[in-house]
Each structure stands twice: as C-alpha cells, then as structure tokens.
mmCIF file of C-alpha atoms in Angstrom:
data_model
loop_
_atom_site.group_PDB
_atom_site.id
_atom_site.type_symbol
_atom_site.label_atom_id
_atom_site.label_comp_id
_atom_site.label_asym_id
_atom_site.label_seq_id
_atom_site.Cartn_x
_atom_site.Cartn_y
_atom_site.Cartn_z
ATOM 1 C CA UNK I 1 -27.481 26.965 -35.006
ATOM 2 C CA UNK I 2 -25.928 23.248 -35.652
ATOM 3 C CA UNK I 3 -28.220 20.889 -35.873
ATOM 4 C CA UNK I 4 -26.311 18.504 -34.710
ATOM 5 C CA UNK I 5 -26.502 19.850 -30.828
ATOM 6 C CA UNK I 6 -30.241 20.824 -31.752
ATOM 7 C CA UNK I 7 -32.566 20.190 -28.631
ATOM 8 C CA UNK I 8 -34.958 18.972 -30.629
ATOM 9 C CA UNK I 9 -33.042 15.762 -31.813
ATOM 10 C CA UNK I 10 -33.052 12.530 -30.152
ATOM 11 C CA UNK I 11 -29.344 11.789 -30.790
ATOM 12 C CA UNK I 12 -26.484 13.799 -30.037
ATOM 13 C CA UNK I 13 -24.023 12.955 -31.734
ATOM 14 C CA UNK I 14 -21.140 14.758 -30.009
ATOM 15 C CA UNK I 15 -21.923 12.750 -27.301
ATOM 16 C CA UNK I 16 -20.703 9.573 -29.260
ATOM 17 C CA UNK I 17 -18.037 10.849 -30.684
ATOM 18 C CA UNK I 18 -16.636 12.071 -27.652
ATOM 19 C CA UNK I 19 -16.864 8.619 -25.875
ATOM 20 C CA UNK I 20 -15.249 7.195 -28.430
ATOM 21 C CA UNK I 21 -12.044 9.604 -28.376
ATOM 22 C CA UNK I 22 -11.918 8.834 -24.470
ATOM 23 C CA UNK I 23 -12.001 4.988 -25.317
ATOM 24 C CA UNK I 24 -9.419 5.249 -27.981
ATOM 25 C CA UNK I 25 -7.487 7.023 -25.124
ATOM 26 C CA UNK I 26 -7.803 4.638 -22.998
ATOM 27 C CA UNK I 27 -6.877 1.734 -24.854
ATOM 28 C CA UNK I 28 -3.545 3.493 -25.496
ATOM 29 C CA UNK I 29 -2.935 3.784 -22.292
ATOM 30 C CA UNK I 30 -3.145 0.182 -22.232
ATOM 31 C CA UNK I 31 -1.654 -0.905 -25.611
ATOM 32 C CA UNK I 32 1.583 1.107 -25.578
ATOM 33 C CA UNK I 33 4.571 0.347 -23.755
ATOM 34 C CA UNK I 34 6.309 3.723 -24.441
ATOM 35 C CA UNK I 35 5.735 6.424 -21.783
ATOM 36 C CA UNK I 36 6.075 9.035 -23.930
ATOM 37 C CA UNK I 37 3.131 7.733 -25.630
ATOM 38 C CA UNK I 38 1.007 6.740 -22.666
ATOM 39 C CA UNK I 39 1.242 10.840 -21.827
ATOM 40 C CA UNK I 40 -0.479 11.575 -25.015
ATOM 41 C CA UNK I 41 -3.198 9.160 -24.373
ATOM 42 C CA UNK I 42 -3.667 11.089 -21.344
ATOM 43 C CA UNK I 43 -3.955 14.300 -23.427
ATOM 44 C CA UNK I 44 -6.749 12.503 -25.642
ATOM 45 C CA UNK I 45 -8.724 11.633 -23.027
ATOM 46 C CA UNK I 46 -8.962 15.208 -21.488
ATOM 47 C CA UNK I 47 -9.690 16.340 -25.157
ATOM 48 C CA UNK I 48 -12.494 14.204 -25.303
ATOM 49 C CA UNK I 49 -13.860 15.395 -21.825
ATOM 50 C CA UNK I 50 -12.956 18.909 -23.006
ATOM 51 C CA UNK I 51 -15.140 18.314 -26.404
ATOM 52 C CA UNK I 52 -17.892 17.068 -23.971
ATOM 53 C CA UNK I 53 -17.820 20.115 -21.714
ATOM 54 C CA UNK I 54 -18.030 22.373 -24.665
ATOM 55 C CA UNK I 55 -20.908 20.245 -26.786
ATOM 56 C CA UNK I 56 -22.730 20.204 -23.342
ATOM 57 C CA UNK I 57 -22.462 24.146 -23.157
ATOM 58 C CA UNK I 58 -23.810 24.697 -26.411
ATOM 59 C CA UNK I 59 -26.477 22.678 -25.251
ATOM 60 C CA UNK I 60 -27.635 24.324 -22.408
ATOM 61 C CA UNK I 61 -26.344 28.040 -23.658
ATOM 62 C CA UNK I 62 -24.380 28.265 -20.761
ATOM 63 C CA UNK I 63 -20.928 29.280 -20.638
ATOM 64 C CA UNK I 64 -19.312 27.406 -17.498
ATOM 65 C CA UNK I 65 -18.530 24.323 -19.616
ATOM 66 C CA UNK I 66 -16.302 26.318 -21.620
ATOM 67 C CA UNK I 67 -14.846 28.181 -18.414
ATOM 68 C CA UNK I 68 -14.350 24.674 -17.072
ATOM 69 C CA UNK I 69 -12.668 23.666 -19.979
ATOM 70 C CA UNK I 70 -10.311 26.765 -19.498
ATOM 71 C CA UNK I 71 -9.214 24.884 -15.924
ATOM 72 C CA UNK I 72 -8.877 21.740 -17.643
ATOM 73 C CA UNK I 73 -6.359 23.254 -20.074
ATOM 74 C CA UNK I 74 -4.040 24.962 -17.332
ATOM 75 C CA UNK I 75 -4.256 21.427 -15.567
ATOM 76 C CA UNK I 76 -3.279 19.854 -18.997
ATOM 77 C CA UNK I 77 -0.211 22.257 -19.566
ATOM 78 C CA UNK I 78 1.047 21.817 -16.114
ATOM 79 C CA UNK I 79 0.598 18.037 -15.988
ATOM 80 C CA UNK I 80 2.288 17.973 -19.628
ATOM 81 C CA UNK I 81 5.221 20.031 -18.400
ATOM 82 C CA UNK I 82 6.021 17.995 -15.265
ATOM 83 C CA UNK I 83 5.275 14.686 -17.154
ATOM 84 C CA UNK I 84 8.056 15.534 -20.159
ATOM 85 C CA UNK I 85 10.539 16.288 -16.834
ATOM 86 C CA UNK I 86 9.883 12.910 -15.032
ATOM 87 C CA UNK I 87 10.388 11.639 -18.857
ATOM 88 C CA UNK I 88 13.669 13.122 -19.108
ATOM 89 C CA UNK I 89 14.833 12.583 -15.918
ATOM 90 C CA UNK I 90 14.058 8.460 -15.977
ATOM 91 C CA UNK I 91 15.993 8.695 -19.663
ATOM 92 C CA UNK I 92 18.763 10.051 -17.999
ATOM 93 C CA UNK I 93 19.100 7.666 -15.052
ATOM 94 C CA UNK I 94 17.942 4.029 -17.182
ATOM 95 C CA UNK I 95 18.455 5.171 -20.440
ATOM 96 C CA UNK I 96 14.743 3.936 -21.333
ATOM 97 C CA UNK I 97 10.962 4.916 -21.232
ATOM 98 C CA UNK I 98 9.710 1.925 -21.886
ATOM 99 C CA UNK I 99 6.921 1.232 -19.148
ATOM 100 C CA UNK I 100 8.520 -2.675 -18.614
ATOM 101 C CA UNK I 101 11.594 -1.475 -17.347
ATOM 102 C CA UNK I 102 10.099 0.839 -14.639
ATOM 103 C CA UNK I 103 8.920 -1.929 -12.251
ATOM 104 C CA UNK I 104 10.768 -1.148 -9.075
ATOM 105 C CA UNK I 105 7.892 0.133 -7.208
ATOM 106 C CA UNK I 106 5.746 -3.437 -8.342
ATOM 107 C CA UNK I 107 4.999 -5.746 -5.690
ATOM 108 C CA UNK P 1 -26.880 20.928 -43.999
ATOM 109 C CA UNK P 2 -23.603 21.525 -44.545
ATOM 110 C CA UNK P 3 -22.580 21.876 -40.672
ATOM 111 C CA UNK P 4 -23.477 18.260 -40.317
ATOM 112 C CA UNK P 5 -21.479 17.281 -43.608
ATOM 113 C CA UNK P 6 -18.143 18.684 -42.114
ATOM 114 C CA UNK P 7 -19.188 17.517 -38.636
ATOM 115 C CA UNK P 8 -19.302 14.054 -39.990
ATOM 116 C CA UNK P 9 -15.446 15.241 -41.922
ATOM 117 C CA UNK P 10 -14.245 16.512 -38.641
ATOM 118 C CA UNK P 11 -15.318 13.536 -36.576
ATOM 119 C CA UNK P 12 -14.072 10.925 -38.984
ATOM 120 C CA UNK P 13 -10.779 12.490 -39.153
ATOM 121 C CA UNK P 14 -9.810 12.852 -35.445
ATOM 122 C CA UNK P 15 -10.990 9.159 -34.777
ATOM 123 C CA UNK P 16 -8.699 8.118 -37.661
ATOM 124 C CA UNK P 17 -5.461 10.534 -36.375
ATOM 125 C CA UNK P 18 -6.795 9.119 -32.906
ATOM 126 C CA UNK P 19 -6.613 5.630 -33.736
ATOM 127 C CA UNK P 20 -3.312 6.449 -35.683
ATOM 128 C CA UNK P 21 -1.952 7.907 -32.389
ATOM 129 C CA UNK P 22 -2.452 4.466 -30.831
ATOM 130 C CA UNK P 23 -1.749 2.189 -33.458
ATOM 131 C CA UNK P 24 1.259 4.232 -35.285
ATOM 132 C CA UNK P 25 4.550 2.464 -34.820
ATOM 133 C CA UNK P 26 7.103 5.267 -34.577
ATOM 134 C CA UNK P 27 6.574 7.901 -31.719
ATOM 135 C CA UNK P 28 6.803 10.976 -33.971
ATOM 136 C CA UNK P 29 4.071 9.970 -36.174
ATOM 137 C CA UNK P 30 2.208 9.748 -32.835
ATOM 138 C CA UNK P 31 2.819 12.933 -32.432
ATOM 139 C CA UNK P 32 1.851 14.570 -35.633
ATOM 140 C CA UNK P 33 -1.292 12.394 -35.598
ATOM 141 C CA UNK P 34 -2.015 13.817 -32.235
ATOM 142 C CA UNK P 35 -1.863 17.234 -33.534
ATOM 143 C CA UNK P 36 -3.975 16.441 -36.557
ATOM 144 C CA UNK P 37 -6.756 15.201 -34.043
ATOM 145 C CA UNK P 38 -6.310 18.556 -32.018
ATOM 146 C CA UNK P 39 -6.929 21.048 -34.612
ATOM 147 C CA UNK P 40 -10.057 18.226 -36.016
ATOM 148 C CA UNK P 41 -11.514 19.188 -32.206
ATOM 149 C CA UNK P 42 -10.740 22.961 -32.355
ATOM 150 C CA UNK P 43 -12.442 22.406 -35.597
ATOM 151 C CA UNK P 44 -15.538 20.724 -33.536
ATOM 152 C CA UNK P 45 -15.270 24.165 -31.198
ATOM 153 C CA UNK P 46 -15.589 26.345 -34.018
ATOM 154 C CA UNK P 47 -18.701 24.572 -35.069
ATOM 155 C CA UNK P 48 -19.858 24.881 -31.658
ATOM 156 C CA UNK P 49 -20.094 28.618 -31.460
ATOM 157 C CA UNK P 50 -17.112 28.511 -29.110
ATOM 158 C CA UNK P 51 -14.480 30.425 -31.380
ATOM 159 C CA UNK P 52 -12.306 31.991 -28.349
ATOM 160 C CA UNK P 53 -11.931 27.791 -26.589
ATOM 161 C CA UNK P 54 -10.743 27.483 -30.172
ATOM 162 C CA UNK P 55 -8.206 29.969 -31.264
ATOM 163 C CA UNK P 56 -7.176 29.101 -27.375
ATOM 164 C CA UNK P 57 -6.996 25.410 -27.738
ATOM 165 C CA UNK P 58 -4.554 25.959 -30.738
ATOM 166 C CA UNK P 59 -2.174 28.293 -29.295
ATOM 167 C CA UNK P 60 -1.949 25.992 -25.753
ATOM 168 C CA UNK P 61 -2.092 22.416 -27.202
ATOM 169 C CA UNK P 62 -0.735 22.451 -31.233
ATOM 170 C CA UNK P 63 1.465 25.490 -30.531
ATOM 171 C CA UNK P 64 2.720 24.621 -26.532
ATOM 172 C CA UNK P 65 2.298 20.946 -25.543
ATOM 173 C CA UNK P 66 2.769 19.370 -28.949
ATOM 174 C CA UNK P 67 5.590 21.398 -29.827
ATOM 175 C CA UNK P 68 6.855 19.991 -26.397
ATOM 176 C CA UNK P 69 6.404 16.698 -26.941
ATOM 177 C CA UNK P 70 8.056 16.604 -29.972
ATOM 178 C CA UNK P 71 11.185 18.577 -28.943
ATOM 179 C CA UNK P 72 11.602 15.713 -26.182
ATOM 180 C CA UNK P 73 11.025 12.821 -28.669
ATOM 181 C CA UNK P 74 13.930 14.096 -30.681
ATOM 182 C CA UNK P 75 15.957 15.059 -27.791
ATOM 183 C CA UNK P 76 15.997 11.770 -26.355
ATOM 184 C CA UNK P 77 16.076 10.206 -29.760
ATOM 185 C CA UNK P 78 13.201 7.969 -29.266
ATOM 186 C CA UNK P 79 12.613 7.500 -32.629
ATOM 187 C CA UNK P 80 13.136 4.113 -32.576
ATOM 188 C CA UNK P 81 10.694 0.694 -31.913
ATOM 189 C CA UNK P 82 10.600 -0.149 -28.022
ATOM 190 C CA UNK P 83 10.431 -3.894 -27.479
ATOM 191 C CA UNK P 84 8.861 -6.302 -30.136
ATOM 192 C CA UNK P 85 5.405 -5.115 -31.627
ATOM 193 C CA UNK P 86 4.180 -8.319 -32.394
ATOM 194 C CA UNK P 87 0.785 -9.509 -31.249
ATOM 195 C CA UNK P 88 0.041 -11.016 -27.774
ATOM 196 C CA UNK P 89 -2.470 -11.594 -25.000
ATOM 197 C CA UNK P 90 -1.883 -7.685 -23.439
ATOM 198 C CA UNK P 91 -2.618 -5.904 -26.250
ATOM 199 C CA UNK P 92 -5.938 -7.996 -27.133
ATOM 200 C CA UNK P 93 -7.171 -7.477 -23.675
ATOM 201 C CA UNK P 94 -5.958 -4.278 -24.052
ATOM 202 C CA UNK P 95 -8.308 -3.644 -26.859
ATOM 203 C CA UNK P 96 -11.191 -5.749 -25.763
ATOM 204 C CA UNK P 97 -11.231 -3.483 -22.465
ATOM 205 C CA UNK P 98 -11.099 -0.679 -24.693
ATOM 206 C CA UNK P 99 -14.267 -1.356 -26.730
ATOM 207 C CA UNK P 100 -16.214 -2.769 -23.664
ATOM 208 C CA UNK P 101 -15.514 1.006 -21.832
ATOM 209 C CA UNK P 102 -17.337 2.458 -25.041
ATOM 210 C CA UNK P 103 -19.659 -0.039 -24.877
ATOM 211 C CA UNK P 104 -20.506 0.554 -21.183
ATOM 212 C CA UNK P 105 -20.649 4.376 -21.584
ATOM 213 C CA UNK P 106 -23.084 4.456 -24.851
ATOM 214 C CA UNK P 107 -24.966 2.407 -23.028
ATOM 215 C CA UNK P 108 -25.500 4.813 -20.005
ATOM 216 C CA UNK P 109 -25.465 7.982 -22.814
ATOM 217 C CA UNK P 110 -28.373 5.903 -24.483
ATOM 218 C CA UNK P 111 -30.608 5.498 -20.670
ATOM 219 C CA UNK P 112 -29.784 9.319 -20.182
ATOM 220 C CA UNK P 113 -32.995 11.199 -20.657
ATOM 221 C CA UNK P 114 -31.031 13.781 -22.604
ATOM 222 C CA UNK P 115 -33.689 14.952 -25.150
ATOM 223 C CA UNK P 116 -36.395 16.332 -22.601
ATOM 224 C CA UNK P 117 -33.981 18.945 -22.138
ATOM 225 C CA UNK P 118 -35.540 22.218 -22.855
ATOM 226 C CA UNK P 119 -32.542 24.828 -24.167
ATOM 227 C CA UNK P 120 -32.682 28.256 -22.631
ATOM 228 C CA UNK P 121 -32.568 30.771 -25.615
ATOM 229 C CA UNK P 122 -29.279 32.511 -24.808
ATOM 230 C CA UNK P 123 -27.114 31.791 -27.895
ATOM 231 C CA UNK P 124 -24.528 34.568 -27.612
ATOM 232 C CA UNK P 125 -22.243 32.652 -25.895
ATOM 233 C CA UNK P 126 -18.437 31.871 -26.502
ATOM 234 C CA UNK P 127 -16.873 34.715 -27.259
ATOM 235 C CA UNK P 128 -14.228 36.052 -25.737
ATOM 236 C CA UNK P 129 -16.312 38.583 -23.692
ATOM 237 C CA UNK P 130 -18.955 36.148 -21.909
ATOM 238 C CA UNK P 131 -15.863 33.778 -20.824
ATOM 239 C CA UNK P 132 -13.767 36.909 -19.531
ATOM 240 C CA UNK P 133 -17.233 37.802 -17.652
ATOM 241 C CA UNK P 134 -17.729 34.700 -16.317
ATOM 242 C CA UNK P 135 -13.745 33.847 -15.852
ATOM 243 C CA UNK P 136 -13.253 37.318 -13.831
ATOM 244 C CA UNK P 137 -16.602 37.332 -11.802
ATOM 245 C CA UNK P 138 -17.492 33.681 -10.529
ATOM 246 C CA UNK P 139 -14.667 32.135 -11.389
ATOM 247 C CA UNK P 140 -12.029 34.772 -9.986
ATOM 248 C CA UNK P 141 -10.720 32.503 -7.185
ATOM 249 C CA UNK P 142 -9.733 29.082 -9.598
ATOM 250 C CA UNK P 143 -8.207 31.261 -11.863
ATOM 251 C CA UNK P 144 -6.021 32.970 -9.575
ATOM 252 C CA UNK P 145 -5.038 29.797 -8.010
ATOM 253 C CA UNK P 146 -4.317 28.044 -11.394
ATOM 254 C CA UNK P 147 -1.981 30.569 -11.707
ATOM 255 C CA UNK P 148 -0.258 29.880 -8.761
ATOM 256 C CA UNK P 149 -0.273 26.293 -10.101
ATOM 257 C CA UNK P 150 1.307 27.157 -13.176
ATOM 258 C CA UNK P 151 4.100 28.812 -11.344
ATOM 259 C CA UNK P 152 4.444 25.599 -9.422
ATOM 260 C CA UNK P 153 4.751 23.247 -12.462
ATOM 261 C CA UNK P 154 7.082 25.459 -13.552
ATOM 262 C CA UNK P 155 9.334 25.641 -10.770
ATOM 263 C CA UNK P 156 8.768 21.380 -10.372
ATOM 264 C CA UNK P 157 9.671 20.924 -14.180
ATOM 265 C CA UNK P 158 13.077 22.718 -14.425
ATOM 266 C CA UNK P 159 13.710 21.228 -11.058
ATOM 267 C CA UNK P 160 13.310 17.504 -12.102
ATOM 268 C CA UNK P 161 15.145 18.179 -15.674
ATOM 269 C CA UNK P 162 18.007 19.958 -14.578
ATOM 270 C CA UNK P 163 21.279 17.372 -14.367
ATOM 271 C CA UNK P 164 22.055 16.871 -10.395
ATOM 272 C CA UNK P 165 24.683 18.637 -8.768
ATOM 273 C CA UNK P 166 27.977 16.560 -7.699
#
C-alpha cells in the first residue's frame, strides 16, 4: 500500500497538495481576465476536490469517493460543454471574452 | 520507497503546470499546461489504487474537455494577449487572497483529528468491478439522472452555439 495515505502517519500529504491545486484555482479565477481561462480554473478546482475524494477513499477503503467523483466528472463535462457555448456565443455578439467588457449586468 | 519518490515527482509537476496555467501568458499554453497537470493527477489515481477513475479521467478530461477547449481557442483565434499584463493592485490582491485561502484551509486540515482514524482492511477497491457494483446498486438513481443531464447539456450547448435564425 502507499505510504503516503498510510493510517498510521500523522501527515497526509494528499491532503496538502490538494488544497493547494484548489488555491492555485482559485487565484486564477481571480488573476485572469480571459474567460476562456477563468473556465479552466474552474476545471482545477474540481480536480483538486476530485483528487481529495479519491485520496479520502483510499483512506477509508471505501469506494463512494470514487463513485462520487464519477458524478463530479459528468457535472464537469456538462458544465464544460455549455460554458465553451456561452463562450462562443458572447465572441460572436462583442467580439471579446475578456471578463472587463462583460459588465452589463454590474450595478 | 519509491511510491513516495514519484508522489513527490507527480505533485511537484502538476503544481508547476498548475501555476503555469495561471501565470502563462498565451491561452494555448494554458491549455497544454492544463493537460500536463491532468494526466500528473491521473498519475496520483494510479498511485492510489484507483486505476479505472484513472484510465476514466484520461479519456473524459485530456481526451474530451481539453481537446474542447483547445478547438475553441483556435476557433475564435484567441491566441492573442487580452488587455495589458502589467502589474497592478487586482492581481496582488488577487494573489494575496489566494495564499490566505490555503492558508485558512491547512490550518483547519492541521485541527482535523485525521490520524485517529482507524482504516477498515478492505483494500480491493477501485477497479472497475467494485465501482460498477456500487454505481449500479446504490447509486442507480444519480446515474440515471446524470444521464438525463448529459442529454440536457447537450441539447443547451448546440442550442446557444448555433448562429440565430433571421
């Protein structure tokens, strides 16, 4: 078995790693300016949940965290194909995705 | 020994392509980056005695969504630098919220009282016949519906895309 997900150790370490994907995700969302780019953020943070799920289920030797993870996936897909429409479709009508130029719904 | 040698491989290279996904300054390197980082995590599965998530995770995300995302970045020719990249007060706070986040959720990892966990000794899990158990028996109703879902997205994404009728 890894040791790394070992009971028996105080640290585990995909723990840390995965809170660090889901803050590097994060900070995307808020760094970037490009939608495009903000949507993959998005993907990095459910990979970092997913990661969690999955370290967690080796963990316990249970397998719902990875049938959870299945669900998140589906979610992921469908939320990725929509997303790339809206993309598409806001090219086509302003000719931009940059996040600056979207601010008719700010109050 | 050597599992936590290419653990320590694997995690350093999908926080680099992660933090190259951020940082990188033309979208398609994003996206190449991105994929790196996914098949560093399927990597992560496959050390996690889930091989099926993995083989799975590459087919949906490096061989679906990424393939996606890159056919609309060179569709729409985004290729190109949006607005000035220079630094400025967003993108600091940007970063300081960032780190803070991690900050806050080690900190609440670290007051967890993770390691009295006693581990059941059931090890044969992950492959493809315990998930399609589990997926088919308590888990029957979700995955019908997230088909129905799919079929949904579908019908919304063609439906948004398509040019409007005059």
């Amino acid at each position: 078995m890894n040791p790394i997900t070992n009971p028996e150790s105080t640290t585990n370490w995909y723990l840390f790693l995965s809170c660090l994907l889901f803050s590097i995700g994060v900070m995307g969302v808020l760094f970037r300016k490009n939608a495009l780019i903000i949507l993959m953020c998005i993907e990095l943070m459910l990979n970092a949940v997913n990661l969690l799920l999955v370290s967690f289920s080796a963990y316990s030797g249970n397998t719902d965290g990875q049938t959870f993870v299945f669900f998140i996936m589906v979610v992921a897909a469908a939320e990725v194909a929509v997303g790339l429409a809206l993309m598409v479709s806001i090219y086509r009508n302003i000719g931009s995705i940059d996040i600056q130029s979207l601010n008719k719904l700010k109050w | 020994m050597e599992s936590t040698i290419v653990f320590y491989l694997l995690s350093a290279l999908s926080v680099i392509s992660a933090l190259f996904v951020v940082f990188s300054r033309s979208p398609i390197y994003s996206v190449l980056s991105l994929i790196v980082c996914f098949f560093t995590i399927a990597g992560h599965y496959i050390m996690l005695n889930a091989q099926f998530l993995a083989i799975i995770h590459i087919i949906v995300y490096a061989g679906a969504i990424m393939v996606l995302m890159l056919f609309t970045v060179m569709l729409l020719n985004l290729n190109k630098e949006l607005g000035t990249h220079k630094f400025n007060l967003t993108k600091l706070m940007a970063v300081i919220t960032g780190g803070l986040m991690f900050l806050v959720i080690i900190a609440s990892v670290k007051s967890s009282s993770l390691a009295n966990y006693q581990a059941p000794a059931y090890l044969n899990i992950g492959n493809a016949e315990d998930i399609g158990m589990k997926l088919f028996t308590d888990y029957l109703l979700p995955f019908e519906i997230s088909s129905v879902l799919f079929v949904s997205a579908m019908i919304s994404a063609v439906l948004l895309a398509k040019k409007e009728v005059k």
